[in-house]
Amino acid sequence: MTATPALPASDPSRPTATVPGSKVLYGADYNPEQWDPSIWREDVALMRQAGVNTVSLGIWSWALLEPAPGQFCFDWFDEVLGLLVEAGIDVDLATPTAAPPSWFYRAHPEARLVEADGTYRNGGSRGICCPHSPAYAAAAARITDAVAAHVAGNPHVTMWHVHNEYGAPGGDCHCETSQAAFRDWLKHRYGCLDELNRAWGTAFWGQLYGDWSEVTTPRHSGTALNPTCELDFARFTSDSLLARFTAERDIIRKHFPRTPVTTNLMATNCPANDYWRWAQDMDVVSTDYYLEADSPESQIWLAMESDLTRSLAGNRPWILMEHAVSAVSWQPHNRAKMPGEERRNALAHIARGADGVLAFQWRQSRRGAEKFHSAMVPHAGTDTRVFREVCALGGELTGLDELRGTEVRARVALLWDWNSFWAQDLAWRPSVLMRHREQMRRVYEWLWDRGTTVDFVHPEADLGRYDVVLAPASYLISDAAAANVAAFVHRGGRFAALPFFAVVDDEECVHEGGAPGPLRDVLGLTVEEVRPIPEGCEVTLAPTPAAGVPQDAGAVTATVWSEHLRLAGARGVWNAVDGPTPGPAITVHDYGRGTAVYVSVVLQPRALATVLDPLLDLPIDKPATLDGGRPRNLEAVTRHATDGSGRAYTVLLNHDAVAHRLALVGNDLLTGRELHATEPTTLAPGDVAVVCHETTGDH
Ligand SMILES: [Zn+2]
């Protein structure tokens, strides 16, 4: 079977594929239905004061817009819309299908989502019903059509926001209707039952199916389930939710043929959906990102979210659709942001290509489950630090409109594939410590530390624009992906794979002869045996002269994982000198005009820098505007104009608790100051500069 298609999200047939308007979008989810109408006028006046130009409206309004089946009430909605239009605030109008009304659950209990253990997911909270329920599909289509028809022709509806966070909570349903839909999906994928039995390896544990009716979703069972069934069910669920999105999108397009349609993804935080496929069906990519506030280096994970979202958008502009201006309410301990932190976070998203920054939500709820989630207007009102910072940020963003449409350019890419994510994290792997997310994060942190801006890329997508490609967590590699990587290296690319690499194909079948399967010739080795390292233990690696580090540089230590490698052309450049697999642990192989590095152990970010910087010949990354060294916690990302002018905008974010004196050249758009290298600029702790300058290169 063919693997997941991996087209970039740049289909020219899409109606606009751009962020609406000419300003950096600034605003929030607006939920006026939570408030007495007397508040609405104040809301709109405060929005103007804060510089808000766009709000997402109606996300949770289904029960108010359709109080009984087929009976619509738009009076309150029209009044709110009128107030927003009068104030010049654009509307990102939602389809309210993420929260069906209670009358729907009463009338259609069969539409409730069934969990793997057979329990029902009831109403009373939020989240999609069974994605295959005909009743839900009909009701969702009816309210979507009613809302779109009601506002048809309204030029202030500048964007459509379908549903909310598909996949959170997950959409994996095990009801009888979904079982039948899964069987149909499998028939389409495999054609016949013999082919399914082969692909799933059902001879194992005697799981052979003799009739399609025997095939089920991966329900709760005695012990580990068939992993290929689980992987296919993950693909099926992503496709099922995507079909719900496109159904609503297509209804909207009948009334709004030229208005961009989006839905808010959760790029790094939602394992439910294959967003490479989703992005192809979206006019504008948007994401929700909530800071890991207690993480000491939350700025790194924020950056990773932005880079993945920009990559999903095909390096076109994207929107931060939701974030928290201060604390959230659903983490175990919800730290409020420090003064200046929200500004720094918002501008960090802008740095990595966002053309809009919106929050959840405008006014902090007094009732309901999210009353302790921060908002632009907090419980304590406008005489607050939060609201003052909200207004100040709104003012600053108006000075950054010229950044819209500029692009971030990366020469290094990380392979990212939801299929590999799903497969690697299934049950019964050699170590529960070897998880996709942690592997990705270690590599991303190493590159963030050294100031290297990266793209994420599907393993079957064009790699031609990159100098270096890394595979931090490519446990699953299709034959097409392997051929793509091999061609990249053969043409002269520099490639590095991290452990547990290229183990299975897209049927979750171990490649013939074991890892790294179809990339054995590229890496010049075979993995003979995997030997996880017990928790709390370390393995010492010593460099050979070929490691490219001074021989007195000392050893690095590895954890979690080791592999016994049988070299066939590759050179061992770092050797394990103790632990369960003494011998070559990190290898280099020349293949065609390129180089392929294999790291068979788990290294922390600093050790990755020691080992991989010289082997991959990575340059020091420093923006052209900075004449001097870059402190580690000074994040600097450049957006380039695409009009051939050579104009560039470098956003510099000081994440340190100390000031930095920097030799900057250009014009700081936030302060309006001309900056000269001979008069060092002081960037205070937590402060940000957006420096406009001329450049001839990529940095
Ligand atoms: Zn179902």
XYZ file of C-alpha atoms in Angstrom, residues 1-4 189-190 199 228 231-232 235 417 419 423 460 475-480 504-509 511:
28
model
C 0.000 0.000 0.000
C 1.091 3.549 -0.518
C 2.228 5.489 2.490
C 0.793 8.722 3.772
C -6.641 0.096 2.301
C -6.124 -3.644 1.904
C -0.164 -6.902 6.801
C -0.619 -2.891 13.197
C -1.488 1.883 14.054
C -4.193 1.577 11.400
C -4.640 6.564 10.956
C 6.030 11.708 11.069
C 2.970 7.397 11.865
C 4.056 3.273 16.215
C 8.861 11.656 2.132
C 11.377 4.262 14.328
C 9.007 3.750 11.396
C 10.415 4.382 7.931
C 8.488 3.555 4.787
C 10.365 2.365 1.723
C 9.567 5.680 0.033
C 9.764 -1.068 11.019
C 8.000 -0.261 7.758
C 4.611 1.402 7.459
C 2.887 -1.902 8.286
C 4.729 -1.962 11.649
C 6.651 -4.966 10.293
C 12.470 -4.493 8.144
